Short mmCIF file of N, CA and C in Angstrom, two decimals:
data_model
loop_
_atom_site.label_atom_id
_atom_site.label_comp_id
_atom_site.label_asym_id
_atom_site.label_seq_id
_atom_site.Cartn_x
_atom_site.Cartn_y
_atom_site.Cartn_z
N MET X 59 104.09 204.34 138.19
CA MET X 59 104.00 202.99 138.67
C MET X 59 102.56 202.61 138.24
N VAL X 60 102.30 201.51 137.69
CA VAL X 60 100.95 200.94 137.36
C VAL X 60 100.76 199.72 138.12
N THR X 61 99.72 199.46 138.59
CA THR X 61 99.37 198.25 139.47
C THR X 61 98.27 197.38 138.79
N LEU X 62 98.68 196.19 138.56
CA LEU X 62 97.74 195.31 137.90
C LEU X 62 96.85 194.59 138.90
N ARG X 63 95.61 195.00 139.23
CA ARG X 63 94.78 194.71 140.29
C ARG X 63 94.01 193.28 140.02
N ARG X 64 93.48 193.21 138.82
CA ARG X 64 92.60 192.18 138.54
C ARG X 64 92.82 191.59 137.11
N ILE X 65 92.69 190.25 136.84
CA ILE X 65 92.65 189.58 135.61
C ILE X 65 91.43 188.89 135.52
N THR X 66 90.57 189.19 134.50
CA THR X 66 89.31 188.58 134.39
C THR X 66 89.58 187.04 134.00
N PRO X 67 88.92 186.08 134.68
CA PRO X 67 89.05 184.61 134.40
C PRO X 67 88.61 184.31 133.03
N GLY X 68 87.72 184.84 132.44
CA GLY X 68 87.31 184.60 131.11
C GLY X 68 88.37 184.91 130.06
N SER X 69 88.87 185.97 130.18
CA SER X 69 90.02 186.39 129.24
C SER X 69 91.20 185.51 129.53
N ALA X 70 91.54 185.20 130.71
CA ALA X 70 92.69 184.32 130.95
C ALA X 70 92.46 183.03 130.33
N PHE X 71 91.26 182.53 130.45
CA PHE X 71 90.95 181.16 129.89
C PHE X 71 91.00 181.22 128.23
N ARG X 72 90.58 182.34 127.76
CA ARG X 72 90.64 182.36 126.27
C ARG X 72 92.09 182.32 125.81
N VAL X 73 92.91 183.25 126.48
CA VAL X 73 94.33 183.36 126.08
C VAL X 73 95.00 181.96 126.35
N GLY X 74 94.79 181.30 127.45
CA GLY X 74 95.36 179.94 127.65
C GLY X 74 94.90 178.95 126.75
N LEU X 75 93.67 179.08 126.28
CA LEU X 75 93.19 178.08 125.27
C LEU X 75 93.83 178.23 124.03
N TRP X 76 93.89 179.37 123.39
CA TRP X 76 94.53 179.62 122.16
C TRP X 76 95.86 179.33 122.26
N PHE X 77 96.64 179.72 123.37
CA PHE X 77 98.02 179.43 123.43
C PHE X 77 98.24 177.88 123.45
N GLY X 78 97.52 177.06 124.18
CA GLY X 78 97.62 175.80 124.22
C GLY X 78 97.34 175.00 122.89
N ILE X 79 96.38 175.64 122.14
CA ILE X 79 96.07 175.09 120.78
C ILE X 79 97.29 175.29 119.86
N VAL X 80 97.95 176.51 119.95
CA VAL X 80 98.96 176.82 119.07
C VAL X 80 100.18 175.97 119.41
N VAL X 81 100.46 175.88 120.62
CA VAL X 81 101.61 175.21 121.00
C VAL X 81 101.56 173.61 120.72
N ALA X 82 100.34 173.15 121.03
CA ALA X 82 100.10 171.64 120.60
C ALA X 82 100.11 171.36 119.10
N SER X 83 99.74 172.35 118.32
CA SER X 83 99.61 172.31 116.86
C SER X 83 101.07 172.33 116.30
N ILE X 84 101.96 173.12 116.90
CA ILE X 84 103.42 173.16 116.59
C ILE X 84 104.06 171.79 116.86
N GLN X 85 103.73 171.38 118.09
CA GLN X 85 104.38 170.17 118.48
C GLN X 85 104.06 168.86 117.56
N ILE X 86 102.73 168.76 117.20
CA ILE X 86 102.30 167.72 116.43
C ILE X 86 102.81 167.89 115.03
N ILE X 87 102.93 169.09 114.48
CA ILE X 87 103.51 169.19 113.10
C ILE X 87 104.91 168.72 113.09
N ILE X 88 105.66 169.13 114.16
CA ILE X 88 107.14 168.67 114.20
C ILE X 88 107.20 167.08 114.35
N PHE X 89 106.41 166.69 115.24
CA PHE X 89 106.38 165.11 115.39
C PHE X 89 106.04 164.46 114.09
N THR X 90 104.92 165.01 113.43
CA THR X 90 104.51 164.37 112.12
C THR X 90 105.69 164.41 111.00
N LEU X 91 106.35 165.65 111.08
CA LEU X 91 107.50 165.74 110.07
C LEU X 91 108.64 164.72 110.46
N ILE X 92 108.81 164.53 111.73
CA ILE X 92 109.86 163.52 112.07
C ILE X 92 109.47 162.06 111.59
N LEU X 93 108.11 161.90 111.87
CA LEU X 93 107.72 160.43 111.38
C LEU X 93 107.83 160.23 109.89
N LEU X 94 107.53 161.26 109.14
CA LEU X 94 107.45 161.19 107.72
C LEU X 94 108.84 161.20 107.06
N LEU X 95 109.81 162.05 107.58
CA LEU X 95 111.00 162.21 107.06
C LEU X 95 112.14 161.32 107.72
N VAL X 96 112.22 161.27 109.00
CA VAL X 96 113.26 160.35 109.48
C VAL X 96 113.14 158.80 109.43
N PHE X 97 111.77 158.47 109.76
CA PHE X 97 111.43 157.23 109.78
C PHE X 97 110.77 156.61 108.56
N HIS X 98 110.70 157.52 107.47
CA HIS X 98 110.33 157.20 106.20
C HIS X 98 108.91 156.57 106.16
N MET X 99 107.97 157.05 107.08
CA MET X 99 106.56 156.61 107.28
C MET X 99 105.88 157.14 105.99
N PRO X 100 105.15 156.21 105.38
CA PRO X 100 104.32 156.70 104.22
C PRO X 100 103.17 157.63 104.65
N LEU X 101 102.84 158.52 103.81
CA LEU X 101 101.60 159.59 104.10
C LEU X 101 100.31 158.89 104.39
N HIS X 102 100.10 157.77 103.66
CA HIS X 102 98.87 157.03 103.80
C HIS X 102 98.85 156.21 105.05
N GLY X 103 100.01 156.19 105.82
CA GLY X 103 99.95 155.70 107.16
C GLY X 103 99.18 156.41 108.22
N LEU X 104 98.98 157.71 107.86
CA LEU X 104 98.26 158.52 108.86
C LEU X 104 96.79 158.47 108.38
N ARG X 105 96.10 157.54 108.91
CA ARG X 105 94.66 157.31 108.56
C ARG X 105 93.80 158.45 109.18
N PHE X 106 92.49 158.32 108.88
CA PHE X 106 91.47 159.27 109.39
C PHE X 106 91.32 159.36 110.81
N ASP X 107 91.38 158.11 111.34
CA ASP X 107 91.17 157.99 112.90
C ASP X 107 92.35 158.70 113.54
N VAL X 108 93.58 158.56 112.94
CA VAL X 108 94.66 159.26 113.54
C VAL X 108 94.59 160.77 113.52
N PHE X 109 93.84 161.26 112.42
CA PHE X 109 93.60 162.60 112.29
C PHE X 109 92.59 163.17 113.26
N ILE X 110 91.67 162.33 113.57
CA ILE X 110 90.50 162.70 114.51
C ILE X 110 91.26 162.69 116.02
N ARG X 111 92.00 161.76 116.22
CA ARG X 111 92.74 161.66 117.57
C ARG X 111 93.68 162.84 117.77
N ILE X 112 94.32 163.34 116.69
CA ILE X 112 95.14 164.41 116.73
C ILE X 112 94.33 165.78 116.96
N CYS X 113 93.19 165.96 116.34
CA CYS X 113 92.28 167.00 116.69
C CYS X 113 91.80 167.02 117.94
N ILE X 114 91.36 165.94 118.52
CA ILE X 114 90.99 165.82 119.90
C ILE X 114 92.07 166.13 120.89
N SER X 115 93.38 165.70 120.54
CA SER X 115 94.45 165.96 121.62
C SER X 115 94.85 167.44 121.51
N ILE X 116 94.74 168.07 120.32
CA ILE X 116 94.87 169.53 120.18
C ILE X 116 93.96 170.30 121.12
N PHE X 117 92.66 169.91 120.90
CA PHE X 117 91.69 170.62 121.67
C PHE X 117 91.80 170.34 123.14
N MET X 118 92.00 169.15 123.60
CA MET X 118 92.17 168.85 125.02
C MET X 118 93.37 169.61 125.70
N SER X 119 94.49 169.72 124.84
CA SER X 119 95.57 170.57 125.32
C SER X 119 95.26 171.98 125.52
N GLY X 120 94.54 172.56 124.58
CA GLY X 120 94.21 173.94 124.73
C GLY X 120 93.12 174.18 125.94
N PHE X 121 92.29 173.20 126.11
CA PHE X 121 91.40 173.29 127.15
C PHE X 121 92.13 173.15 128.49
N SER X 122 93.01 172.25 128.65
CA SER X 122 93.85 172.10 129.77
C SER X 122 94.59 173.37 130.17
N THR X 123 95.21 173.94 129.15
CA THR X 123 96.10 175.19 129.23
C THR X 123 95.04 176.30 129.70
N GLY X 124 93.91 176.41 129.03
CA GLY X 124 92.95 177.41 129.43
C GLY X 124 92.46 177.35 130.84
N LEU X 125 92.18 176.14 131.32
CA LEU X 125 91.84 175.87 132.69
C LEU X 125 92.80 176.11 133.63
N THR X 126 94.10 175.92 133.31
CA THR X 126 95.10 176.28 134.08
C THR X 126 95.27 177.88 134.32
N ALA X 127 95.20 178.46 133.22
CA ALA X 127 95.26 179.95 133.19
C ALA X 127 93.99 180.55 134.03
N TRP X 128 92.76 179.84 134.00
CA TRP X 128 91.58 180.33 134.69
C TRP X 128 91.96 180.30 136.16
N VAL X 129 92.51 179.15 136.55
CA VAL X 129 92.64 178.88 138.03
C VAL X 129 93.75 179.81 138.50
N ALA X 130 94.82 180.06 137.62
CA ALA X 130 95.92 181.04 138.03
C ALA X 130 95.32 182.48 138.09
N SER X 131 94.37 182.83 137.37
CA SER X 131 93.83 184.11 137.44
C SER X 131 92.97 184.30 138.69
N LEU X 132 92.24 183.20 139.12
CA LEU X 132 91.48 183.34 140.30
C LEU X 132 92.52 183.53 141.51
N ILE X 133 93.55 182.74 141.44
CA ILE X 133 94.44 182.71 142.64
C ILE X 133 95.12 184.16 142.66
N TYR X 134 95.46 184.71 141.51
CA TYR X 134 96.17 186.08 141.39
C TYR X 134 95.17 187.04 141.91
N ASN X 135 93.83 186.93 141.53
CA ASN X 135 92.99 187.90 141.95
C ASN X 135 92.72 187.97 143.41
N GLY X 136 92.70 186.74 144.03
CA GLY X 136 92.66 186.68 145.50
C GLY X 136 93.90 187.21 146.26
N VAL X 137 94.99 186.91 145.84
CA VAL X 137 96.16 187.44 146.33
C VAL X 137 96.33 188.85 146.19
N SER X 138 96.00 189.40 144.94
CA SER X 138 96.09 190.84 144.80
C SER X 138 95.18 191.68 145.58
N ARG X 139 93.95 191.07 145.84
CA ARG X 139 92.97 191.70 146.71
C ARG X 139 93.42 191.79 148.04
N ARG X 140 94.13 190.82 148.55
CA ARG X 140 94.63 190.75 149.90
C ARG X 140 95.91 191.69 150.06
N PHE X 141 96.87 191.44 149.28
CA PHE X 141 98.18 192.01 149.56
C PHE X 141 98.56 193.22 148.39
N GLY X 142 97.63 193.48 147.54
CA GLY X 142 98.01 194.46 146.42
C GLY X 142 98.59 193.66 145.15
N GLY X 143 98.39 194.30 144.10
CA GLY X 143 98.62 193.76 142.68
C GLY X 143 100.19 193.86 142.33
N LEU X 144 100.35 193.31 141.12
CA LEU X 144 101.75 193.36 140.59
C LEU X 144 101.96 194.88 140.14
N GLN X 145 103.00 195.38 140.58
CA GLN X 145 103.42 196.79 140.08
C GLN X 145 104.55 196.80 139.16
N PHE X 146 104.34 197.60 138.11
CA PHE X 146 105.44 197.76 137.08
C PHE X 146 105.30 199.12 136.49
N GLU X 147 106.39 199.58 135.86
CA GLU X 147 106.55 200.83 135.36
C GLU X 147 106.45 200.80 133.86
N LEU X 148 105.64 201.67 133.27
CA LEU X 148 105.48 201.86 131.87
C LEU X 148 106.11 203.04 131.33
N ASP X 149 106.91 202.94 130.33
CA ASP X 149 107.55 204.18 129.72
C ASP X 149 106.85 204.41 128.37
N TYR X 150 106.25 205.56 128.28
CA TYR X 150 105.53 206.02 127.12
C TYR X 150 106.26 206.78 126.10
N SER X 151 107.45 206.99 126.29
CA SER X 151 108.35 207.69 125.39
C SER X 151 108.66 206.95 124.07
#
């Protein structure tokens, strides 16, 4: 039986940041394809300022997810210090 006692907040933030960036990028790609294919929006309709807003929203989504993971790791560390960590069994065979 292995006990997970502590999650470092920095690593939780990095994982959350990159997870949020990847998920937001996939969502924006799907939404852009829907605009281009279903609604027959021309490609020149996506101007440079739209591209900048997309980049900012991807970064903000990643930052928000990273911040959420950071707070969750702080809460988990406090609870695991008081009541014990998450226990799970690893099979090395």
